Amino acid sequence: KISLGTTVKMVTAGNGFTCALTTPGALYCWGLLPGSAQFVALIGSARFSPVRLASGLTFKSISANSKQVCGVTTDGRGICL
């Protein structure tokens, strides 16, 4: 069970990792290491507790593929980690 201390708007999963978008627009990810070097730098090699990513941004949607998570920010920018 994962607790983020707020409601979750959306969940997406990649190859061994999961990400959640909270209702306020924060992005949290956890799980095993995907292949993206940028994602590795952000989350570490294996995390089983949620790590907030892109803390200066708020998202309106997220989606994951096997190696990264991407999202659309509330100001309309596309960001992939």
Tab-separated table of C-alpha atoms in Angstrom:
chain	number	residue	atom	x	y	z
A	1	LYS	CA	0.000	0.000	0.000
A	2	ILE	CA	1.347	3.415	-1.014
A	3	SER	CA	0.223	6.560	0.759
A	4	LEU	CA	0.850	9.988	-0.731
A	5	GLY	CA	-1.132	11.922	1.851
A	6	THR	CA	-3.518	13.252	-0.789
A	7	THR	CA	-5.947	11.955	-3.385
A	8	VAL	CA	-4.667	10.416	-6.599
A	9	LYS	CA	-6.033	11.552	-9.949
A	10	MET	CA	-4.206	9.125	-12.255
A	11	VAL	CA	-1.834	6.137	-12.115
A	12	THR	CA	0.442	4.844	-14.883
A	13	ALA	CA	2.973	2.006	-14.987
A	14	GLY	CA	6.108	1.279	-16.954
A	15	ASN	CA	8.592	-1.601	-16.965
A	16	GLY	CA	8.924	-2.251	-13.230
A	17	PHE	CA	7.866	1.175	-11.989
A	18	THR	CA	4.638	3.004	-11.210
A	19	CYS	CA	3.809	6.706	-11.144
A	20	ALA	CA	0.878	8.562	-9.666
A	21	LEU	CA	-0.471	12.017	-10.339
A	22	THR	CA	-2.078	13.609	-7.311
A	23	THR	CA	-5.165	15.790	-7.587
A	24	PRO	CA	-3.075	18.940	-6.888
A	25	GLY	CA	-0.792	17.958	-9.831
A	26	ALA	CA	2.268	16.459	-8.133
A	27	LEU	CA	4.061	13.528	-9.820
A	28	TYR	CA	5.318	10.632	-7.668
A	29	CYS	CA	7.078	7.474	-8.890
A	30	TRP	CA	8.378	4.280	-7.268
A	31	GLY	CA	9.572	0.827	-8.233
A	32	LEU	CA	12.473	-0.799	-10.040
A	33	LEU	CA	14.943	1.024	-12.201
A	34	PRO	CA	13.909	1.702	-15.791
A	35	GLY	CA	16.495	2.320	-18.509
A	36	SER	CA	16.317	6.131	-18.717
A	37	ALA	CA	19.480	7.737	-17.322
A	38	GLN	CA	17.511	10.844	-16.344
A	39	PHE	CA	14.920	8.754	-14.484
A	40	VAL	CA	17.731	6.840	-12.706
A	41	ALA	CA	19.238	10.120	-11.528
A	42	LEU	CA	15.869	11.236	-10.159
A	43	ILE	CA	14.574	8.088	-8.486
A	44	GLY	CA	17.680	5.973	-7.820
A	45	SER	CA	18.279	2.334	-8.656
A	46	ALA	CA	15.290	0.902	-6.802
A	47	ARG	CA	12.743	2.750	-4.692
A	48	PHE	CA	9.789	1.201	-3.010
A	49	SER	CA	8.517	4.424	-1.519
A	50	PRO	CA	7.163	7.230	-3.690
A	51	VAL	CA	9.657	9.879	-4.801
A	52	ARG	CA	8.319	13.234	-5.974
A	53	LEU	CA	9.661	14.142	-9.409
A	54	ALA	CA	9.719	17.538	-11.108
A	55	SER	CA	8.702	19.214	-7.856
A	56	GLY	CA	8.612	22.669	-9.452
A	57	LEU	CA	5.928	21.598	-11.923
A	58	THR	CA	2.268	20.677	-11.737
A	59	PHE	CA	0.807	18.169	-14.180
A	60	LYS	CA	-2.658	17.632	-15.617
A	61	SER	CA	-1.912	14.195	-17.122
A	62	ILE	CA	0.821	11.533	-17.152
A	63	SER	CA	1.671	8.419	-19.145
A	64	ALA	CA	4.483	5.870	-18.955
A	65	ASN	CA	6.232	3.629	-21.441
A	66	SER	CA	8.765	0.930	-20.598
A	67	LYS	CA	11.567	3.366	-19.714
A	68	GLN	CA	10.138	6.776	-18.855
A	69	VAL	CA	7.190	8.749	-17.634
A	70	CYS	CA	5.858	11.736	-19.560
A	71	GLY	CA	3.291	14.316	-18.650
A	72	VAL	CA	1.530	17.453	-19.722
A	73	THR	CA	1.944	20.326	-17.273
A	74	THR	CA	-0.911	22.587	-16.289
A	75	ASP	CA	0.627	25.300	-18.508
A	76	GLY	CA	0.627	22.942	-21.530
A	77	ARG	CA	4.269	21.827	-21.694
A	78	GLY	CA	5.198	18.223	-22.461
A	79	ILE	CA	7.859	16.818	-20.097
A	80	CYS	CA	9.468	13.347	-20.159
A	81	LEU	CA	11.648	11.928	-17.386
